[in-house]
Amino acid sequence: MHSLIYLFQALIALCTPVNLVLLSVSTVGGILIGALPGLSATMGIALLTGLTYTMPQDMALIVLIGIFVGGIYGGSISAILIGIPGTGSAAATTLDGYPLAKKGLGREALSATTIASFIGTLFGMLCLIALTPVLQSLALKFASHEFALLAIFGVMICGSLTAEGGSALKGWLAGFTGLALSCIGYEELYSMPRLTFGNVALYSGIAFVPAMIGLFGIPNLFDNLSKLPDTQTLKINHGKNEFGILKIIKRYFFNIIRSGLIGTAIGAVPGVGEDVAAWLSYDTARRSSKCPEEFGKGSFEGIIAAETANNAAIGGALIPLLSLAIPGSATTAVLLGALWLHGIRPGPMLTFEFPDFIPYMGALLLLASLTMRIFGWAICQVAPKLLKIPFFILMPVVGVLSIIGSYALNINMFDLKIMFIFGIIGFIFMKLKIPAAPIVLGLILGPIADSNFRRALQASGGSLIPFVTRPLSIVVILLIIFTVVSQTKLYKNFMQSRKEKRY
Amino acid sequence: MVMDENRQKEKINFYGALGMLVFSLAFFFCSVFFISAVKNAEWYSEPKLFPVIISVGLMVCSSIYLCQNRKGYHLVAEDWARVRIYFKGIEFRRLMIAIVLLALYVFVLLGLRIGSFHLPYEGATFTYLFLNMIIFRKKGFAVWKIIAISLFLSVVVGYGFSSLAKIPLP
């Protein structure tokens, strides 16, 4: 009850013209940063931390949260329109968003993701206020064993990320390839370089952003330019956009609630983040869908699941950040630095010293999501017109933007080479119909799995027994077993025969 | 027709799986022999532990996949003819041009220095955009329009990112 009162007080305090203008500008800025391939919310917050240094604390918070919310949503715009996820958290959205744009449903897809992101942020915000004590204690119980198993679980879901309902093995193959590539560079336990072959540029490992841009953007560029101009088929549906917020909620109610819960819970697990939340939610939506065959070919369920989850993860990631000073994701890690810079010390004492701070952040999230909804709607009307531009003009521009995105994060020419090589690998995988998405997931999860697995073994003196005796580990192991079994032909045939019997 | 498509798929899958198996063997070999051991470290905390496990996982997956598509190993004259037609086709030529142009932009044009001359970002980008648009353009699309679009875009991207957004450019 106190939280609600604080929330309303914060909302009233925040609703001044100056604050609202500042929030609008920063949210739109975040959307643009997120929409540009390679420029993420993490980078936006990092860039703006310095610029907000001279601002008063409350204004700086408005700018940072606006960038955060806008940035996570913005990634879906380029994912849908040009098939390149603007941010890592939008990679799952590409799988169905781009096929939808190819079918002429780009505007509808953008509408759906705007609404899903809006609801997801609200969901995360509510959880931040209501569930902080519960999730705080659960997240604290995660040790190396659970982190390692969670990463393995992440790779196992790769089986269902295969395009066109292909074999789960293709997804696992790609997932393992991503894990293998993540081994390159310094490992975390002893800081020993691995598989660098003396190349100093490889010591810091394969940068995730250029690899992601290479895998998603460059194969599209090659594929579209190799086709003759007359055979290119991207079109725009000129009919009425049937997606209103109420229709989306009505049609995908359970999907939204489930994705919101997954997003918040995964966001609250320290170090996992929005990217994994989106993938996990996408996979769960696919499994529980009545039309799983549509996933990968242009499913609204898929993009709604991914976007609700990655935005809900914002609120989730703020839970351990504010209550334990442990960032839930890469973006919140940067945000932690920004908060410190502005004299805010997150941690267990924060709620005692400033009991109204978490509701204040909730109010900020609420206003930022409203701003995002309004400007996102405006962008939905204009952005699909991009698809009218002939491919021989649009695709080279995509190439130029991909290169800026790959370079800007580390300011390293080597990252451009990584992008190019991954572009070729991505193109070969595309032709072999092996999905590229699991490679990205493997690259993200590799270091988490590696360091936590060895740390867990160190803690138990090399024994694997704690993996099967810790209650949370058992839950994750059961999830892994179910994930693997549910992707086998035997299970699929069994489910099919059950369905046939029912009807 | 469907039979033929399935056979084609099997062949593609077989050779894809074979490539992955070779990669996993190479990765296993590199993990075992090229990752240095840490003094006094137990086997379970060795840096090579995880790569070795991953390479075994890759090997198992690619072997199963290879076995599943084992019928695809046999290449007949018809397959070779199909490959030849693809390599001689216009699509392959356009693909090669797109790859070469991107490689030229990434490896040569960006940051190009000849003596004291340094090609600015805008110059490299203009060249890349112009070459792409002129080669891949629709029939009848005017050259002056391509020059204008390339020039406009390279200046806007260069100025917008470096001067306005303060984002470093290659």
XYZ file of C-alpha atoms in Angstrom, chain A:
503
model
C 0.000 0.000 0.000
C 2.858 2.318 0.904
C 4.450 1.516 -2.420
C 1.297 2.559 -4.271
C 1.159 5.871 -2.399
C 4.836 6.492 -3.175
C 4.183 5.564 -6.812
C 1.386 8.135 -7.166
C 3.445 10.770 -5.385
C 6.343 10.115 -7.743
C 4.048 10.264 -10.783
C 2.699 13.650 -9.707
C 6.201 14.943 -9.029
C 7.460 13.727 -12.407
C 4.629 15.196 -14.464
C 6.101 18.645 -15.031
C 6.501 20.021 -18.571
C 10.312 20.048 -18.355
C 10.464 16.446 -17.128
C 8.022 15.235 -19.772
C 9.914 16.947 -22.599
C 13.188 15.536 -21.309
C 11.668 12.050 -21.054
C 10.225 12.292 -24.581
C 13.529 13.417 -26.080
C 15.514 10.717 -24.281
C 13.016 7.959 -25.128
C 13.008 8.926 -28.817
C 16.810 9.101 -28.662
C 16.799 5.612 -27.126
C 14.491 4.308 -29.868
C 16.810 5.686 -32.552
C 19.911 4.292 -30.841
C 18.227 0.911 -30.468
C 17.038 0.922 -34.083
C 20.529 1.472 -35.470
C 22.218 -1.929 -35.769
C 25.030 -2.253 -33.277
C 24.129 0.759 -31.157
C 22.490 -0.665 -28.059
C 20.779 0.714 -24.980
C 23.980 -0.195 -23.108
C 25.997 2.039 -25.385
C 23.372 4.809 -25.218
C 23.492 4.846 -21.411
C 27.282 4.691 -21.465
C 27.458 7.641 -23.880
C 24.935 9.703 -21.952
C 26.336 9.050 -18.504
C 29.020 11.628 -19.179
C 26.581 14.076 -20.736
C 24.184 13.864 -17.766
C 26.973 14.461 -15.252
C 26.134 18.132 -14.830
C 22.374 17.536 -14.636
C 20.460 17.347 -11.352
C 20.020 13.769 -10.113
C 16.301 13.453 -10.955
C 16.753 14.769 -14.493
C 19.708 12.462 -15.109
C 17.576 9.496 -14.001
C 14.814 10.550 -16.419
C 17.282 10.635 -19.320
C 18.889 7.296 -18.442
C 15.608 5.405 -17.981
C 14.186 6.959 -21.172
C 17.216 5.747 -23.134
C 17.001 2.301 -21.497
C 13.313 1.719 -22.297
C 13.501 3.293 -25.785
C 16.705 1.430 -26.638
C 15.360 -2.020 -25.791
C 12.207 -1.357 -27.833
C 14.044 0.331 -30.748
C 15.975 -2.835 -31.575
C 12.797 -4.405 -32.916
C 12.340 -1.722 -35.609
C 15.396 -2.679 -37.661
C 14.843 -6.353 -36.787
C 11.461 -6.206 -38.490
C 12.166 -3.825 -41.360
C 15.610 -4.878 -42.553
C 16.175 -8.173 -40.766
C 19.018 -6.867 -38.584
C 18.361 -6.781 -34.849
C 19.191 -3.293 -33.630
C 20.115 -4.756 -30.242
C 20.931 -8.246 -29.030
C 17.614 -8.429 -27.222
C 15.777 -8.032 -30.546
C 17.529 -10.979 -32.220
C 14.605 -13.294 -31.423
C 12.210 -10.732 -32.930
C 14.053 -10.958 -36.281
C 13.070 -14.605 -36.737
C 9.430 -13.707 -37.281
C 9.506 -9.927 -37.680
C 11.436 -9.895 -40.939
C 9.336 -12.646 -42.581
C 6.257 -10.600 -41.600
C 7.737 -7.508 -43.290
C 8.468 -9.639 -46.369
C 4.793 -10.600 -46.433
C 3.843 -6.925 -46.392
C 2.910 -6.900 -42.719
C 5.768 -4.708 -41.499
C 3.476 -2.019 -40.105
C 1.351 -4.582 -38.272
C 4.458 -6.260 -36.884
C 5.765 -2.908 -35.644
C 2.401 -2.106 -34.049
C 2.365 -5.465 -32.323
C 5.914 -5.087 -30.994
C 5.214 -1.529 -29.803
C 2.220 -2.727 -27.818
C 4.073 -5.818 -26.583
C 7.035 -3.693 -25.471
C 4.680 -1.253 -23.742
C 2.862 -4.017 -21.879
C 6.149 -5.769 -21.120
C 7.645 -2.634 -19.560
C 4.496 -2.093 -17.483
C 4.593 -5.723 -16.403
C 8.235 -5.406 -15.367
C 7.444 -2.168 -13.553
C 4.617 -3.777 -11.557
C 6.847 -6.710 -10.686
C 9.624 -4.340 -9.653
C 7.327 -2.722 -7.137
C 5.395 -5.779 -5.981
C 7.771 -8.710 -6.228
C 11.120 -7.200 -5.282
C 11.332 -8.993 -1.910
C 10.279 -12.388 -3.359
C 12.481 -12.359 -6.471
C 15.321 -10.862 -4.460
C 15.512 -13.931 -2.230
C 15.092 -16.366 -5.158
C 17.749 -14.692 -7.310
C 20.175 -14.805 -4.387
C 19.869 -18.602 -4.246
C 21.360 -18.913 -7.742
C 24.931 -20.136 -7.431
C 27.467 -21.284 -10.030
C 25.720 -24.654 -10.412
C 22.432 -23.039 -11.387
C 24.087 -20.460 -13.640
C 25.962 -23.173 -15.536
C 22.800 -25.261 -15.888
C 20.800 -22.213 -16.944
C 23.332 -21.563 -19.708
C 23.100 -25.200 -20.847
C 19.323 -24.864 -20.786
C 19.710 -21.804 -23.023
C 21.679 -23.825 -25.563
C 19.179 -26.680 -25.430
C 16.348 -24.366 -26.445
C 18.324 -23.767 -29.675
C 16.798 -26.964 -31.024
C 13.475 -25.272 -31.467
C 14.939 -22.162 -33.093
C 15.449 -23.940 -36.411
C 13.848 -22.357 -39.445
C 10.961 -24.010 -41.234
C 10.461 -26.582 -38.492
C 13.742 -28.280 -39.355
C 15.585 -30.838 -37.272
C 16.393 -29.856 -33.675
C 19.910 -31.132 -34.319
C 20.565 -28.183 -36.643
C 19.731 -25.790 -33.821
C 21.967 -27.648 -31.361
C 24.778 -27.775 -33.927
C 24.558 -24.009 -34.351
C 24.293 -23.520 -30.562
C 27.425 -25.610 -29.970
C 29.211 -23.673 -32.735
C 28.386 -20.448 -30.880
C 29.667 -21.972 -27.619
C 32.843 -23.099 -29.392
C 33.463 -19.625 -30.802
C 32.855 -18.091 -27.376
C 35.900 -20.031 -26.093
C 38.233 -17.821 -28.134
C 40.068 -15.212 -26.048
C 40.861 -14.844 -22.363
C 38.981 -17.250 -20.109
C 37.590 -15.837 -16.884
C 39.126 -18.041 -14.173
C 42.871 -17.726 -14.842
C 42.866 -15.069 -17.592
C 44.579 -17.524 -19.938
C 44.271 -16.826 -23.659
C 42.582 -19.679 -25.518
C 42.681 -20.467 -29.258
C 44.036 -17.037 -30.176
C 47.090 -18.438 -32.013
C 49.097 -15.409 -30.983
C 46.683 -12.936 -32.518
C 46.471 -10.096 -29.982
C 43.189 -8.836 -31.462
C 41.567 -12.125 -30.488
C 42.617 -11.902 -26.819
C 39.414 -10.139 -25.838
C 37.388 -12.792 -27.663
C 34.908 -12.504 -30.501
C 32.932 -9.338 -29.938
C 29.257 -10.181 -29.728
C 27.851 -7.128 -31.570
C 29.873 -7.422 -34.825
C 29.231 -11.178 -34.845
C 25.509 -10.596 -34.453
C 25.424 -7.941 -37.177
C 27.455 -10.224 -39.433
C 25.187 -13.204 -38.853
C 21.893 -11.382 -39.304
C 22.537 -8.364 -41.497
C 25.195 -9.346 -44.001
C 23.561 -12.585 -45.266
C 20.426 -10.539 -46.001
C 22.509 -7.989 -47.845
C 24.220 -10.672 -49.962
C 21.003 -12.551 -50.565
C 19.002 -9.493 -51.612
C 21.701 -8.062 -53.859
C 22.299 -11.398 -55.583
C 18.688 -11.547 -56.763
C 17.691 -9.660 -59.868
C 15.915 -6.341 -59.110
C 12.621 -7.536 -60.590
C 12.422 -10.574 -58.304
C 12.574 -8.621 -55.051
C 9.359 -8.878 -53.194
C 9.201 -6.685 -50.082
C 5.895 -4.890 -50.081
C 3.667 -2.851 -47.780
C 0.142 -3.716 -46.793
C -1.904 -0.587 -47.466
C -4.965 -1.901 -45.653
C -6.131 -0.786 -42.227
C -3.814 -1.745 -39.395
C -5.997 -4.075 -37.337
C -3.748 -4.176 -34.301
C -5.074 -2.154 -31.413
C -3.893 -2.575 -27.862
C -7.145 -4.219 -26.730
C -7.149 -6.668 -29.638
C -3.573 -7.686 -28.926
C -4.291 -8.164 -25.221
C -7.443 -10.156 -25.990
C -5.864 -12.373 -28.619
C -2.509 -13.012 -26.933
C -3.444 -12.611 -23.266
C -1.770 -15.775 -21.945
C 1.239 -15.289 -24.215
C 1.709 -11.769 -22.824
C 1.345 -12.810 -19.179
C 3.682 -15.784 -19.616
C 6.262 -13.715 -21.535
C 6.057 -10.940 -18.940
C 6.700 -13.440 -16.156
C 9.587 -15.085 -18.019
C 11.086 -11.687 -18.872
C 10.882 -10.399 -15.306
C 12.188 -13.623 -13.763
C 15.106 -13.968 -16.198
C 15.832 -10.249 -15.904
C 16.017 -10.640 -12.132
C 18.658 -13.361 -12.375
C 21.935 -11.447 -12.170
C 24.071 -11.488 -15.279
C 21.586 -13.117 -17.656
C 19.712 -10.200 -19.199
C 17.146 -9.174 -21.798
C 18.618 -11.237 -24.650
C 18.154 -14.589 -22.920
C 14.719 -13.508 -21.656
C 13.575 -12.870 -25.243
C 14.892 -16.202 -26.527
C 13.415 -18.203 -23.687
C 10.054 -16.534 -24.027
C 10.080 -17.034 -27.812
C 10.851 -20.713 -27.357
C 8.127 -21.160 -24.748
C 5.605 -19.411 -27.005
C 6.547 -21.722 -29.850
C 6.120 -24.816 -27.720
C 2.743 -23.823 -26.368
C 1.426 -22.375 -29.630
C -1.467 -23.898 -31.536
C 0.405 -23.102 -34.764
C 4.104 -23.793 -34.022
C 4.728 -24.306 -37.738
C 4.205 -20.575 -38.301
C 7.187 -19.701 -36.105
C 10.136 -18.631 -38.212
C 7.857 -17.867 -41.142
C 6.151 -14.812 -39.660
C 4.284 -15.414 -36.430
C 2.794 -12.556 -34.421
C 2.872 -14.792 -31.353
C 6.641 -15.071 -31.702
C 7.382 -11.342 -31.915
C 4.942 -10.527 -29.113
C 6.548 -13.132 -26.849
C 10.071 -11.880 -27.549
C 9.277 -8.173 -27.210
C 7.107 -8.513 -24.098
C 9.861 -10.503 -22.411
C 12.800 -8.274 -23.301
C 10.993 -5.169 -22.090
C 9.690 -6.915 -18.971
C 13.317 -7.838 -18.262
C 14.032 -4.115 -17.737
C 11.956 -4.087 -14.551
C 13.306 -7.512 -13.645
C 16.925 -6.447 -14.106
C 16.346 -3.400 -11.911
C 15.314 -5.643 -8.978
C 18.778 -7.070 -8.167
C 20.380 -3.788 -9.259
C 18.468 -1.642 -6.808
C 18.125 -4.106 -3.943
C 21.493 -5.896 -4.079
C 23.615 -3.629 -6.323
C 24.052 -6.639 -8.628
C 23.260 -5.802 -12.264
C 20.747 -8.123 -13.902
C 22.083 -7.410 -17.404
C 24.862 -5.636 -19.307
C 22.696 -2.523 -19.612
C 21.999 -2.383 -15.890
C 25.716 -2.868 -15.243
C 26.331 0.407 -17.096
C 23.325 1.943 -15.362
C 24.863 0.985 -11.999
C 27.930 3.040 -12.880
C 25.714 5.941 -13.926
C 23.760 5.759 -10.642
C 26.998 5.786 -8.655
C 28.151 8.800 -10.644
C 24.986 10.615 -9.615
C 25.402 9.758 -5.947
C 22.833 6.950 -5.753
C 24.166 3.888 -3.943
C 21.984 0.870 -4.828
C 22.091 -2.019 -2.375
C 20.294 -3.529 0.599
C 20.313 -0.188 2.442
C 18.610 1.706 -0.395
C 15.081 0.642 0.536
C 15.703 1.573 4.191
C 17.331 4.926 3.464
C 14.987 5.909 0.627
C 11.806 3.799 0.824
C 10.299 5.795 -2.040
C 13.152 5.168 -4.487
C 11.885 1.894 -6.013
C 8.351 3.323 -6.540
C 10.050 6.395 -8.049
C 11.859 4.161 -10.548
C 8.538 2.403 -11.166
C 6.893 5.731 -11.957
C 9.748 6.577 -14.316
C 9.343 3.245 -16.100
C 5.601 3.831 -16.377
C 6.050 7.286 -17.940
C 8.881 6.088 -20.206
C 6.738 3.205 -21.473
C 3.846 5.609 -22.159
C 6.193 7.909 -24.087
C 7.570 4.917 -25.959
C 4.025 3.817 -26.848
C 3.138 7.274 -28.225
C 6.314 7.812 -30.247
C 6.469 4.148 -31.198
C 3.006 4.479 -32.730
C 4.172 7.486 -34.754
C 7.248 5.572 -35.925
C 5.059 2.620 -36.976
C 3.244 4.906 -39.404
C 6.398 6.245 -41.031
C 9.107 3.570 -40.749
C 7.573 0.867 -43.039
C 7.872 3.341 -45.933
C 11.566 2.402 -45.809
C 10.552 -0.795 -47.558
C 9.457 1.191 -50.621
C 13.076 2.148 -51.289
C 14.520 -0.069 -54.052
C 16.801 -2.788 -52.720
C 19.815 -1.701 -54.732
C 19.706 1.569 -52.720
C 18.532 0.228 -49.345
C 20.922 -2.725 -49.050
C 24.218 -0.825 -49.517
C 22.976 1.630 -46.853
C 22.315 -1.375 -44.586
C 25.928 -2.402 -45.259
C 27.212 1.056 -44.273
C 25.125 1.102 -41.063
C 26.232 -2.434 -40.194
C 29.836 -1.326 -40.429
C 29.276 1.710 -38.206
C 27.437 -0.463 -35.674
C 30.206 -3.061 -35.653
C 32.900 -0.436 -35.204
C 31.330 2.032 -32.793
C 31.191 -0.093 -29.632
C 34.900 -0.970 -29.345
C 36.351 1.474 -31.927
C 38.296 -1.422 -33.359
C 38.942 -2.131 -37.052
C 39.330 -5.825 -36.209
C 35.618 -5.935 -35.362
C 34.857 -5.095 -39.011
C 36.779 -8.180 -40.071
C 34.821 -10.238 -37.512
C 31.592 -8.839 -38.967
C 32.657 -9.727 -42.512
C 33.724 -13.285 -41.610
C 30.533 -13.886 -39.642
C 28.601 -12.485 -42.599
C 30.087 -15.189 -44.839
C 29.456 -17.876 -42.178
C 25.893 -16.595 -41.769
C 25.323 -16.741 -45.528
C 26.601 -20.334 -45.751
C 24.414 -21.290 -42.771
C 21.453 -19.592 -44.442
C 21.986 -21.669 -47.600
C 22.382 -24.859 -45.525
C 19.210 -23.860 -43.638
C 21.085 -23.948 -40.328
C 19.727 -21.164 -38.096
C 22.100 -18.338 -37.157
C 20.239 -17.341 -34.003
C 21.637 -20.193 -31.830
C 25.196 -19.068 -32.666
C 24.380 -15.692 -31.111
C 22.850 -17.411 -28.097
C 25.938 -19.623 -27.815
C 28.225 -16.585 -27.926
C 26.237 -14.943 -25.111
C 25.953 -18.029 -22.939
C 29.415 -19.496 -23.540
C 31.360 -17.433 -20.984
C 28.551 -17.817 -18.385
C 28.476 -21.607 -18.837
C 32.260 -21.990 -18.885
C 33.199 -19.944 -15.837
C 30.277 -21.096 -13.697
C 30.694 -24.766 -14.590
C 34.362 -24.760 -13.580
C 33.673 -22.617 -10.519
C 30.964 -25.066 -9.422
C 33.377 -27.983 -9.904
C 36.048 -26.144 -7.943
C 33.603 -25.594 -5.092
C 32.743 -29.290 -4.946
C 36.280 -30.565 -5.534
C 35.437 -31.898 -8.989
C 32.231 -33.648 -7.944
C 29.133 -33.399 -10.122
C 26.819 -34.475 -7.289
C 25.805 -30.954 -6.168
C 24.324 -30.447 -9.648
C 21.721 -33.075 -8.861
C 21.186 -32.410 -5.173
C 20.577 -28.656 -5.019
C 16.803 -27.979 -5.290
C 17.115 -25.187 -7.863
C 19.592 -27.239 -9.915
C 17.113 -30.117 -9.990
C 14.433 -27.780 -11.339
C 16.749 -26.541 -14.113
C 17.891 -30.114 -14.931
C 14.256 -31.214 -15.254
C 13.679 -28.257 -17.574
C 16.694 -29.281 -19.680
C 15.491 -32.892 -19.898
C 12.015 -31.759 -20.876
C 13.453 -29.354 -23.474
C 15.582 -32.076 -25.081
C 12.850 -34.723 -25.000
C 10.197 -32.356 -26.343
C 12.323 -31.699 -29.427
C 12.709 -35.363 -30.356
C 10.649 -36.942 -33.125
C 9.270 -39.508 -30.679
C 7.731 -36.828 -28.463
C 6.437 -34.844 -31.444
C 4.795 -37.956 -32.900
C 3.272 -38.773 -29.507
C 1.832 -35.265 -29.189
C 0.544 -35.392 -32.768
C -1.236 -38.692 -32.177
C -2.769 -37.292 -28.968
C -4.028 -34.276 -30.883
C -5.516 -36.454 -33.603
C -7.258 -38.599 -31.006
C -8.741 -35.523 -29.349
C -10.235 -34.149 -32.578
